[in-house]
Short mmCIF file of N, CA, C and O in Angstrom, two decimals:
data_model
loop_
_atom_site.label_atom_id
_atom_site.label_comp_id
_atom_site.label_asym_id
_atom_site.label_seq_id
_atom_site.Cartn_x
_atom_site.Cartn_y
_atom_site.Cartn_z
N UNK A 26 0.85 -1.16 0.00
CA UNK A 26 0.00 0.00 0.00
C UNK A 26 0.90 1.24 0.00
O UNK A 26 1.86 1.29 0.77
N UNK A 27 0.60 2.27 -0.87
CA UNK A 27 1.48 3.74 -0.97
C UNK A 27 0.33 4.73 -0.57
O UNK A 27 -0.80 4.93 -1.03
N UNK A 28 0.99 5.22 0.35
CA UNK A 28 0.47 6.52 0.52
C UNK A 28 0.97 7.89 0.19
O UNK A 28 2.16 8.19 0.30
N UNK A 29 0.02 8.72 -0.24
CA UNK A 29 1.10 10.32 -0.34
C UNK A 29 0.82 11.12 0.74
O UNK A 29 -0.30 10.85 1.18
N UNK A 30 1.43 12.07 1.40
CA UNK A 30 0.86 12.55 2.40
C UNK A 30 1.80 14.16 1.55
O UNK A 30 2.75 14.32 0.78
N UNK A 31 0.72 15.13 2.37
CA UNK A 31 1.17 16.59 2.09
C UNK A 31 1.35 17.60 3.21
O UNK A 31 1.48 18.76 2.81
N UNK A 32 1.38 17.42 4.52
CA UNK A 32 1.02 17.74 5.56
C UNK A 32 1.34 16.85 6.45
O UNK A 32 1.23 15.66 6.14
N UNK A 33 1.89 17.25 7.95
CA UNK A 33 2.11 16.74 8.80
C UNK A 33 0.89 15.99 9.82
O UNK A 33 1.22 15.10 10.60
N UNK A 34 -0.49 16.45 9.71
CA UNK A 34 -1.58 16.05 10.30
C UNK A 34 -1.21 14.79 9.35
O UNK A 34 -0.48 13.91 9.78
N UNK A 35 -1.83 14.75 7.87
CA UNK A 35 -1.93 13.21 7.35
C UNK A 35 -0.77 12.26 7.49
O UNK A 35 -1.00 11.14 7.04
N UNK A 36 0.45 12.44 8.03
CA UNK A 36 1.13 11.94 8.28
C UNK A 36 0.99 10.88 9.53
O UNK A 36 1.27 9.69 9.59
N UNK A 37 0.50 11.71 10.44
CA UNK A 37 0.05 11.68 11.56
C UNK A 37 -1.18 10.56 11.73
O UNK A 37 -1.03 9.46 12.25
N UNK A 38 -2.52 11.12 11.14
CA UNK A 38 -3.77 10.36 10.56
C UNK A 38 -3.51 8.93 10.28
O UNK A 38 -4.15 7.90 10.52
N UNK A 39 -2.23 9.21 9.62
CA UNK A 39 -2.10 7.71 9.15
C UNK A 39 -1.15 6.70 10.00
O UNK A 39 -1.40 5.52 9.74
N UNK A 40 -0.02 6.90 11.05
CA UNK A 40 -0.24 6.44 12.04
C UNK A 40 -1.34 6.11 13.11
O UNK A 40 -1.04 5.36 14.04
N UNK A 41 -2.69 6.68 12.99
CA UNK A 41 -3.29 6.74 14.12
C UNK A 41 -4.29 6.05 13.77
O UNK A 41 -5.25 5.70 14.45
N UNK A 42 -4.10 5.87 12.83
CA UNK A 42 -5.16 4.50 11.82
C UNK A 42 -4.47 3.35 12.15
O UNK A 42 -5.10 2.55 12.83
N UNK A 43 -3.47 3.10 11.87
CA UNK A 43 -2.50 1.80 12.14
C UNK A 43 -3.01 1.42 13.40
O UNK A 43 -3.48 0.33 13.72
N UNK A 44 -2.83 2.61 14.20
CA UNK A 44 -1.99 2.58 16.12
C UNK A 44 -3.87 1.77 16.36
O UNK A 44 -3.90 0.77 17.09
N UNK A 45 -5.23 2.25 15.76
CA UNK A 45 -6.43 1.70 16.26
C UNK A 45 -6.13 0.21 15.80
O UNK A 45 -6.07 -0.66 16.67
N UNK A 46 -5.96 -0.08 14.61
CA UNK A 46 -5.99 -1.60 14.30
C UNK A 46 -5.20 -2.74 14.40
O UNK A 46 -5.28 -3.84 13.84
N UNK A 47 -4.17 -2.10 15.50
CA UNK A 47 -3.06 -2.66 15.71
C UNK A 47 -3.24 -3.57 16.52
O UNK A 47 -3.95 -2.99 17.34
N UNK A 48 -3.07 -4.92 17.01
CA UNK A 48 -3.38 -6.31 17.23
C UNK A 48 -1.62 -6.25 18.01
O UNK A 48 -0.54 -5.86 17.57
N UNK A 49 -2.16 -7.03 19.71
CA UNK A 49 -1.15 -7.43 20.47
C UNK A 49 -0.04 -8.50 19.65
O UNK A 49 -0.24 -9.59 19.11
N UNK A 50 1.21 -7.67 19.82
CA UNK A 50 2.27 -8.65 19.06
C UNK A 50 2.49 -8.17 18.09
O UNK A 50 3.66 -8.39 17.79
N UNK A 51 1.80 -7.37 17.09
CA UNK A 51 2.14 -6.56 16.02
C UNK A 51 3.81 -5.76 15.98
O UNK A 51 4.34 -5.50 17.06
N UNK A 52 4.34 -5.50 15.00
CA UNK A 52 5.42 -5.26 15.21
C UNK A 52 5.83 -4.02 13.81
O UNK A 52 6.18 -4.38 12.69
N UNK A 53 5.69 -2.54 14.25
CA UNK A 53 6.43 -2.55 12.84
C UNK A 53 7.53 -1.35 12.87
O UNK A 53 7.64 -0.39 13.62
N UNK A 54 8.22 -1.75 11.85
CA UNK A 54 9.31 -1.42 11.31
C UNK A 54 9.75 0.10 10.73
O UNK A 54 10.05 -0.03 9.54
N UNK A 55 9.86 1.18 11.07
CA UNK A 55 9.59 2.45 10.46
C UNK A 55 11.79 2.94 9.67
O UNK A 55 12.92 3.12 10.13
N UNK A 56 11.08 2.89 8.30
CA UNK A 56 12.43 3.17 8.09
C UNK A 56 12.34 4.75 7.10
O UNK A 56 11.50 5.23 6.33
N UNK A 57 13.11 5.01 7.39
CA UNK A 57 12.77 6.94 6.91
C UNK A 57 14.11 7.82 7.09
O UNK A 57 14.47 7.86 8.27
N UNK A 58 15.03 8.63 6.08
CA UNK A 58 15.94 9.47 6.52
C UNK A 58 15.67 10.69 7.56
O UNK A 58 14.49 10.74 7.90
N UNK A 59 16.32 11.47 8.00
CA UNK A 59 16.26 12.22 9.42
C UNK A 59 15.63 13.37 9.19
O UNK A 59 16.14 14.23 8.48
N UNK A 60 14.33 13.52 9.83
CA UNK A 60 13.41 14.74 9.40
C UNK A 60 12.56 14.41 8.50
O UNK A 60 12.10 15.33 7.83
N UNK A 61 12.08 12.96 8.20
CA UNK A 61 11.15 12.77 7.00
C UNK A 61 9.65 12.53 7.51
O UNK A 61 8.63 12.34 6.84
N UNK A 62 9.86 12.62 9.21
CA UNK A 62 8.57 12.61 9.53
C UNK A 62 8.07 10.91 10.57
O UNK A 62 6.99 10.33 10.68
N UNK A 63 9.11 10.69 11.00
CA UNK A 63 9.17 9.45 11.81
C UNK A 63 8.35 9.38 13.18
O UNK A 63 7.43 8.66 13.58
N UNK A 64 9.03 10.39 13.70
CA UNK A 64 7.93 10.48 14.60
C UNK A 64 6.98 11.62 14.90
O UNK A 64 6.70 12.03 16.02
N UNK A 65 6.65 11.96 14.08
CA UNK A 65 5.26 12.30 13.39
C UNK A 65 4.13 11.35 13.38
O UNK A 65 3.00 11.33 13.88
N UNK A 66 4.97 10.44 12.50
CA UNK A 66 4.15 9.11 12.47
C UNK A 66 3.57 8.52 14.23
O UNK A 66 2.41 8.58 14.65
N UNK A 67 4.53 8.11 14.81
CA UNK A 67 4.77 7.88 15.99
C UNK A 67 4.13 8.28 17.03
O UNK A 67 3.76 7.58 17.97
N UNK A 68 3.96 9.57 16.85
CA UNK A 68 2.38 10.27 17.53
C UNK A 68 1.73 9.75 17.32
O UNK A 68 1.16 9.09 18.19
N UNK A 69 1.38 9.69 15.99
CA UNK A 69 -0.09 9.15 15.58
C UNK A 69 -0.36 7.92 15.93
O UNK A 69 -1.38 7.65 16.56
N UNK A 70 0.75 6.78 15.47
CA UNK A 70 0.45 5.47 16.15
C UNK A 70 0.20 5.19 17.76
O UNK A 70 -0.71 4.45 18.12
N UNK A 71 1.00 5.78 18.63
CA UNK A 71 0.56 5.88 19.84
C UNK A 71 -0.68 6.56 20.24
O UNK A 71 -1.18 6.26 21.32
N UNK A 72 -1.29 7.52 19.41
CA UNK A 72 -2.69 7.98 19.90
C UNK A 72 -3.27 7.27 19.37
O UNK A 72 -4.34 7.30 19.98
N UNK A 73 -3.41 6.30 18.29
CA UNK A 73 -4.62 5.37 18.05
C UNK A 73 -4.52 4.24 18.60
O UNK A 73 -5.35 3.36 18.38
N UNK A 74 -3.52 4.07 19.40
CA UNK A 74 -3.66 3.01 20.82
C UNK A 74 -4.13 3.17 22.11
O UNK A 74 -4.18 2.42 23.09
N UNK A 75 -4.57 4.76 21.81
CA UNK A 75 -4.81 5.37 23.14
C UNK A 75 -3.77 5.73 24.24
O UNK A 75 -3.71 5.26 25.37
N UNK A 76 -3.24 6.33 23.87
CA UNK A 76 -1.73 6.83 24.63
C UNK A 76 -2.15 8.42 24.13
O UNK A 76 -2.39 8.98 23.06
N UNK A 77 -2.09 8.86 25.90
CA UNK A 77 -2.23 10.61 25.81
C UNK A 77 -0.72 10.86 26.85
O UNK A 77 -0.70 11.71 27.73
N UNK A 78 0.06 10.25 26.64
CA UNK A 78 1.46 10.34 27.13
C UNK A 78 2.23 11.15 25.91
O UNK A 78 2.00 10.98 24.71
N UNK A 79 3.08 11.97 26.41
CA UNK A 79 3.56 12.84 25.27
C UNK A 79 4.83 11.71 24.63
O UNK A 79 5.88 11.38 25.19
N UNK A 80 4.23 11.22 23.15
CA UNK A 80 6.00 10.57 22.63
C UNK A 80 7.09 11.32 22.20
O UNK A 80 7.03 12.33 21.50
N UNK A 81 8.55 10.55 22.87
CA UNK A 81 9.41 11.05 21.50
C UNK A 81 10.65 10.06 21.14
O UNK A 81 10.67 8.83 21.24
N UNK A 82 11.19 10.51 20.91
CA UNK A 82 11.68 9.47 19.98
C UNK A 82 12.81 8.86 21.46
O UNK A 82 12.89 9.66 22.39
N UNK A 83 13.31 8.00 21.54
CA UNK A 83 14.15 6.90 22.42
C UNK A 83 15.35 7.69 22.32
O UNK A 83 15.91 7.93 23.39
N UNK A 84 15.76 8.05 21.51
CA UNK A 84 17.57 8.19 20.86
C UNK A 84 18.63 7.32 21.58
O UNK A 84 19.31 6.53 20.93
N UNK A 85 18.83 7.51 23.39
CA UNK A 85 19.42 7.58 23.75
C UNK A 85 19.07 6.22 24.79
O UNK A 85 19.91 5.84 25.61
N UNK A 86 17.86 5.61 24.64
CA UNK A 86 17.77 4.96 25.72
C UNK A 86 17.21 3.64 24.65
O UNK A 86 16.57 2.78 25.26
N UNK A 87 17.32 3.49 23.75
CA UNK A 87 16.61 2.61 22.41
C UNK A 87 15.30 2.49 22.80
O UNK A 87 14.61 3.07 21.96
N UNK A 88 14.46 1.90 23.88
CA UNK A 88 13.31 1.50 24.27
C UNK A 88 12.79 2.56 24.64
O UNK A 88 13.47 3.44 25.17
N UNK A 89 11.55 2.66 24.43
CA UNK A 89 10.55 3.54 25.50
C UNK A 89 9.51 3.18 25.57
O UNK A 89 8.88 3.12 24.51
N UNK A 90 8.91 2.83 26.71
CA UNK A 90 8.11 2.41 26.86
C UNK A 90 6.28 2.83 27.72
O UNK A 90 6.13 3.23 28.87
N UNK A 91 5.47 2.63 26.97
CA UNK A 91 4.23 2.97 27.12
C UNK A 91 2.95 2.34 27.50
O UNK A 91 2.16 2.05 26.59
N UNK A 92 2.64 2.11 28.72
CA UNK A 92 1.67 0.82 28.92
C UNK A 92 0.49 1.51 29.60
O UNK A 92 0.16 1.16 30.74
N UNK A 93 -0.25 2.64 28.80
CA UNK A 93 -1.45 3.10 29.49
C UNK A 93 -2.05 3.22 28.57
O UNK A 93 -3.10 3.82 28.82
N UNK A 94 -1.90 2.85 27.18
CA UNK A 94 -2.97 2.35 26.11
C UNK A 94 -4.00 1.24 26.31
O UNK A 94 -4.34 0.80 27.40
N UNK A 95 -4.41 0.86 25.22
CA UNK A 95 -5.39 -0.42 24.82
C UNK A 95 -3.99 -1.82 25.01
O UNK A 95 -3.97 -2.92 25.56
N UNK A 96 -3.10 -1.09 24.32
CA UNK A 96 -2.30 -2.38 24.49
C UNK A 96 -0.67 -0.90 24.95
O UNK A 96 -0.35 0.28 24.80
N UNK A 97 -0.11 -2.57 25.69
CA UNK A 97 1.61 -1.14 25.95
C UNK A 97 1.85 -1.01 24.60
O UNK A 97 1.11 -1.51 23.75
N UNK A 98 2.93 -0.32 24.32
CA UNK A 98 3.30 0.22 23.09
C UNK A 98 4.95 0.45 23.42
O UNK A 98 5.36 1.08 24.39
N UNK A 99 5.85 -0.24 22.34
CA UNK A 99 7.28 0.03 23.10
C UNK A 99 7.66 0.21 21.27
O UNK A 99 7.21 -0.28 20.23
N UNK A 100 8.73 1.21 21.64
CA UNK A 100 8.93 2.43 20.94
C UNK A 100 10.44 1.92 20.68
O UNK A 100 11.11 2.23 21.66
N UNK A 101 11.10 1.36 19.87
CA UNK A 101 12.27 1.66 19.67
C UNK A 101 13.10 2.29 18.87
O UNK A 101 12.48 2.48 17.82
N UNK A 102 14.47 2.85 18.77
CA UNK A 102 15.33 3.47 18.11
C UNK A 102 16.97 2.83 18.04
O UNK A 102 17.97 2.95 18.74
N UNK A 103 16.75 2.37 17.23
CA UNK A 103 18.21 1.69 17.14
C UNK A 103 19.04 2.18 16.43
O UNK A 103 20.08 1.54 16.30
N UNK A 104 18.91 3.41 15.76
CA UNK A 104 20.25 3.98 15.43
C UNK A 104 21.47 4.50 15.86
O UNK A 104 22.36 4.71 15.03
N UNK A 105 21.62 4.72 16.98
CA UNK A 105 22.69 4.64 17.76
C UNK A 105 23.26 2.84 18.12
O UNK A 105 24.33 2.87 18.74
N UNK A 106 22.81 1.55 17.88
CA UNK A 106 23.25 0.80 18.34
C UNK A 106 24.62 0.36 17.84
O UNK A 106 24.74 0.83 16.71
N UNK A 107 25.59 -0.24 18.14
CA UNK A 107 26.69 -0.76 17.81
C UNK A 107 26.79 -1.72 17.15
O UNK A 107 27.50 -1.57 16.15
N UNK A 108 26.31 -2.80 17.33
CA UNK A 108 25.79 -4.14 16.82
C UNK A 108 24.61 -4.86 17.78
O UNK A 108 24.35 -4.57 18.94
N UNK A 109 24.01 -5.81 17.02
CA UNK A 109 22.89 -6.11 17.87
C UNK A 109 22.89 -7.01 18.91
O UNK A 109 21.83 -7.44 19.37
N UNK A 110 24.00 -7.35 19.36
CA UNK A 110 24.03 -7.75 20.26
C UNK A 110 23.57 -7.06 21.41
O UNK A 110 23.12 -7.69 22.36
N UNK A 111 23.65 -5.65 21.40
CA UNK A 111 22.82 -4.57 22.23
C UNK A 111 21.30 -4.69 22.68
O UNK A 111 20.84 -4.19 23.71
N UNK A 112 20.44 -5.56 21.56
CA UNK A 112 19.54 -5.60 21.61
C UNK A 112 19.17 -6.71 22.43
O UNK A 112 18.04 -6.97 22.85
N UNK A 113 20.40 -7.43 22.65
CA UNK A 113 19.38 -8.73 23.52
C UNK A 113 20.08 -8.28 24.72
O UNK A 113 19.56 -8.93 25.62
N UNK A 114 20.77 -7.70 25.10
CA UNK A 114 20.80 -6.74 26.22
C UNK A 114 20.45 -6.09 27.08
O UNK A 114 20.77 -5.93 28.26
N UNK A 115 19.38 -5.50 26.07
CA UNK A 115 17.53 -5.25 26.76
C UNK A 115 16.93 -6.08 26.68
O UNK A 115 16.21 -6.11 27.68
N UNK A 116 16.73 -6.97 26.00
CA UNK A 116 15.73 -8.09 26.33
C UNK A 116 14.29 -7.72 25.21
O UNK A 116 13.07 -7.63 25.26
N UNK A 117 15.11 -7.63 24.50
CA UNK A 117 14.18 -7.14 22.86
C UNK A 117 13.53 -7.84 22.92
O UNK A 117 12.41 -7.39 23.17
N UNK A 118 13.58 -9.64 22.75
CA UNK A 118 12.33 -10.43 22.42
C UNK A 118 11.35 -10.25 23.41
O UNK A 118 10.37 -9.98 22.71
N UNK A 119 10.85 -10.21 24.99
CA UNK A 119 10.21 -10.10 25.64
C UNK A 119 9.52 -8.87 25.11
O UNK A 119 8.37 -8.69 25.52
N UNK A 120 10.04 -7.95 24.23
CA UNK A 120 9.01 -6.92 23.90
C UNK A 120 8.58 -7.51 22.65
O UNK A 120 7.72 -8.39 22.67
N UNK A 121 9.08 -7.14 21.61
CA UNK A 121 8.72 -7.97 20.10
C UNK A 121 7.79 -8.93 20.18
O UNK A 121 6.88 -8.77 19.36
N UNK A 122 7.68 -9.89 20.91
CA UNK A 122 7.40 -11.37 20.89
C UNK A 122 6.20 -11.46 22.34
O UNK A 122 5.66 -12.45 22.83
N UNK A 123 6.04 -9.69 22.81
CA UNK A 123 5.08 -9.60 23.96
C UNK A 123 3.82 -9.59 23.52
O UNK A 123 3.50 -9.87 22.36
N UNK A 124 2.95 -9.22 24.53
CA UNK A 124 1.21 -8.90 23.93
C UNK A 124 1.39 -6.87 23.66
O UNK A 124 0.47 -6.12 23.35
N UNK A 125 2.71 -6.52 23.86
CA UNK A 125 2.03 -5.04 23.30
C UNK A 125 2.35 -4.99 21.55
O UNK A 125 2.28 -5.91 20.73
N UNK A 126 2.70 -3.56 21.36
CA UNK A 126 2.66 -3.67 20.08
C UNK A 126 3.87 -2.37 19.85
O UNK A 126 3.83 -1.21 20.28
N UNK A 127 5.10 -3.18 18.83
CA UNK A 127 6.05 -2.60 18.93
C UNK A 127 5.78 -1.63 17.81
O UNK A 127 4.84 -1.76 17.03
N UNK A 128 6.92 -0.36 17.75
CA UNK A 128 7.63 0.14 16.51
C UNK A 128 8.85 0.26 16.50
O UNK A 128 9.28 0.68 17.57
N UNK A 129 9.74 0.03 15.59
CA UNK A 129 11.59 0.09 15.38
C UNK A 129 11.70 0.92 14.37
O UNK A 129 11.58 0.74 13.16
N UNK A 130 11.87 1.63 14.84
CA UNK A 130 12.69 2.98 14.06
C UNK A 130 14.20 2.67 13.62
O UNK A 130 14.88 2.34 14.59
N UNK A 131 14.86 2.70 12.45
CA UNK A 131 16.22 2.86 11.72
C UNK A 131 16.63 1.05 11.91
O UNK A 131 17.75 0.55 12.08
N UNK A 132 15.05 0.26 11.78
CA UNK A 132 15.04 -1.13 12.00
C UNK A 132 15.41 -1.96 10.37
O UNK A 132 15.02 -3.08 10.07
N UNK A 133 16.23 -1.09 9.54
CA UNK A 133 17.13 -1.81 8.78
C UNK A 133 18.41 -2.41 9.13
O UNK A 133 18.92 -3.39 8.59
N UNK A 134 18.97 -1.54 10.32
CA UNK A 134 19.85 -1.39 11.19
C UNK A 134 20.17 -2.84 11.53
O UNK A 134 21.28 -3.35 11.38
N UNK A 135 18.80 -3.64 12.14
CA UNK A 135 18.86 -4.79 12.74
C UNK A 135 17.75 -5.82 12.13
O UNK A 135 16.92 -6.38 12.85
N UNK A 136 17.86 -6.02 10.59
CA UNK A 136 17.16 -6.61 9.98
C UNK A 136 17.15 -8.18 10.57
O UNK A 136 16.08 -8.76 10.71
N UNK A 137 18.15 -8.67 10.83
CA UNK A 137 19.19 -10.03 10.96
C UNK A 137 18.32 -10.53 12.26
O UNK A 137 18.13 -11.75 12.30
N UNK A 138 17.73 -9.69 13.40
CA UNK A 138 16.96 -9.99 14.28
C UNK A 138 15.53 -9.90 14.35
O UNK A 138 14.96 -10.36 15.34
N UNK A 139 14.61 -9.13 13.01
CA UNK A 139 13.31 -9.10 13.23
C UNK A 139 12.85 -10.63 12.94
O UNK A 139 13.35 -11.68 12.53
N UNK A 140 11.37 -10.02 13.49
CA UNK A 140 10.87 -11.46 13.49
C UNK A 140 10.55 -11.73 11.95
O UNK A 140 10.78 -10.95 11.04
N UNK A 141 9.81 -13.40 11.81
CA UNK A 141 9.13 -13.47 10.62
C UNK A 141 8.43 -12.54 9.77
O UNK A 141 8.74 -12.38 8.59
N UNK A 142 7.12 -11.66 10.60
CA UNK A 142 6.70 -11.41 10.41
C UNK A 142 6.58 -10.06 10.82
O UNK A 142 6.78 -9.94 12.03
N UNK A 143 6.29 -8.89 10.16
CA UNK A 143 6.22 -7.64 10.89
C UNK A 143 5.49 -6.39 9.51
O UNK A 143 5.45 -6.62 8.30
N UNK A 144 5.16 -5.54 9.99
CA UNK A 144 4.69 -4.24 9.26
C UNK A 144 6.14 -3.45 8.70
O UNK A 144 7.05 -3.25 9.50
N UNK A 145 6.24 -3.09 7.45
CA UNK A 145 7.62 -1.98 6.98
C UNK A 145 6.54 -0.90 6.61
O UNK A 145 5.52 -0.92 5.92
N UNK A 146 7.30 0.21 7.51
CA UNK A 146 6.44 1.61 6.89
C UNK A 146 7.93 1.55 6.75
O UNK A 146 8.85 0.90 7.25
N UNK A 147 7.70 2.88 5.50
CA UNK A 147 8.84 3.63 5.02
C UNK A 147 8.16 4.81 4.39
O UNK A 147 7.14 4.86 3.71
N UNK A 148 9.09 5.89 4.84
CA UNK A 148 8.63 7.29 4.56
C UNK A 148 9.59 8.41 3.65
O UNK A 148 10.44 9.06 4.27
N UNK A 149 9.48 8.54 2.68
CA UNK A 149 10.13 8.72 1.98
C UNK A 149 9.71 10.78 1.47
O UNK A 149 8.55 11.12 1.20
N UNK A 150 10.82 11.74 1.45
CA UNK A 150 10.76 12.93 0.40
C UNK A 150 10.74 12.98 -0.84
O UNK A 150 11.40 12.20 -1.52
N UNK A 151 10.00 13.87 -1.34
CA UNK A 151 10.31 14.18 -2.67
C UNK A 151 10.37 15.69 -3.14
O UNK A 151 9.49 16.36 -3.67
N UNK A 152 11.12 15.89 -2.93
CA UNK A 152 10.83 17.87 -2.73
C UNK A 152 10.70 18.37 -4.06
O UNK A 152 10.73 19.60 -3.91
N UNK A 153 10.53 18.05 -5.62
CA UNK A 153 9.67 18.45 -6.54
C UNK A 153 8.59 18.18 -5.89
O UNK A 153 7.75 18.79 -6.56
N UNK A 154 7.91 17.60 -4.87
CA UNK A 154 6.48 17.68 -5.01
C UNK A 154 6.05 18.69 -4.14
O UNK A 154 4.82 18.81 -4.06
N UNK A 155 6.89 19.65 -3.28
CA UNK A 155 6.77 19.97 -2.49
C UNK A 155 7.22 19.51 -0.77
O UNK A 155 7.14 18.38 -0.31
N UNK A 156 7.67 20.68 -0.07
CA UNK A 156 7.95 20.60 1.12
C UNK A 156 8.06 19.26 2.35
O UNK A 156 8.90 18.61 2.98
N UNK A 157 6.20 19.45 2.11
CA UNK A 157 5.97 18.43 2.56
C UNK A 157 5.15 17.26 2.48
O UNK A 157 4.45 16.59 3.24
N UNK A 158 5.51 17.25 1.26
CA UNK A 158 5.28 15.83 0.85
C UNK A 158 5.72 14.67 1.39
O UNK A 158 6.76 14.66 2.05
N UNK A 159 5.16 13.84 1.23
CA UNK A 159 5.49 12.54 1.68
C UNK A 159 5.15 11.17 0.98
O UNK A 159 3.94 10.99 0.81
N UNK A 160 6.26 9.86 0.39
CA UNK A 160 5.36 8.99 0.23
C UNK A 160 5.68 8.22 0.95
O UNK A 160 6.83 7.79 1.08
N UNK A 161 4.20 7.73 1.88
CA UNK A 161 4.87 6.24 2.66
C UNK A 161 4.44 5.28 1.75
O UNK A 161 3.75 5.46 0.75
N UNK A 162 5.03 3.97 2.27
CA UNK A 162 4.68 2.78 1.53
C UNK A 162 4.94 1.94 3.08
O UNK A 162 5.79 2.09 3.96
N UNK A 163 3.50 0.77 2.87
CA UNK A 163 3.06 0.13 3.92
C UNK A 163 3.44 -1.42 3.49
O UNK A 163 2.71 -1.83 2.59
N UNK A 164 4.18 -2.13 3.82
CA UNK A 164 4.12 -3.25 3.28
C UNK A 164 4.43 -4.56 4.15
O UNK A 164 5.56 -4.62 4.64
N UNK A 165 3.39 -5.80 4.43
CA UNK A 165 3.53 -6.42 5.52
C UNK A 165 4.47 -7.86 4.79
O UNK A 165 4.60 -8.22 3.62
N UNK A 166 5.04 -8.46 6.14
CA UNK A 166 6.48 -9.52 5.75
C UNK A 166 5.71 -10.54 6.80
O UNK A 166 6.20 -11.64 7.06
#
């Protein structure tokens, strides 16, 4: 599925569509260069889980975590990691492989560890189309 977005609300909208139909164990993948609107998205998915907790992005702590939704919601950022061995460090599968419902941000990073199965958003510029444009593309593995 491709989406275009022109505006930071539909960016948004369209996380928050996901974040309602999102099913415990769900897992997805957000891959996007810096400023393309990641967590933008990220808002949105956490408010359609019902999270009125302010998000932002992990940077520094990879996990963040959110359990006053419909379901928890754990937030990761792995672009700062070293190798992934970091990740079982925290104890990644107990989240991934939990009843909440993840997102991995710069989760090309650590392809070698996702599960079978998971959601790839990717959010992509195009600045002939304008500013703020956007195309995501939704595609499930």
């Amino acid at each position: 599925m491709i989406i275009e977005t022109n505006c930071e609300k539909e960016t948004y909208d369209l996380g928050y569509r996901l974040g309602e139909k999102a099913k415990a164990g769900q897992v997805y993948t957000l891959v996007g260069d810096l400023g393309v609107g990641k967590t933008v998205f990220t808002k949105g998915l956490a408010a359609g889980l019902g999270i009125e907790e302010a998000v932002s992005s992990p940077t520094f702590t990879i996990v963040q975590i959110y359990e006053e939704g419909r379901l928890p919601f754990y937030h990761f950022d792995v672009y700062r990691i070293g190798d992934v061995e970091e990740m079982d460090e925290i104890g990644y599968e107990d989240y991934i492989y939990g009843e909440g419902v993840s997102l991995i941000e710069w989760a090309n990073l650590i392809e070698e560890i996702l599960p079978e199965h998971y959601t790839e958003v990717k959010i992509e510029k195009d600045l002939e189309k304008g500013f703020d444009y956007r195309r995501i593309s939704v595609c499930e593995y």
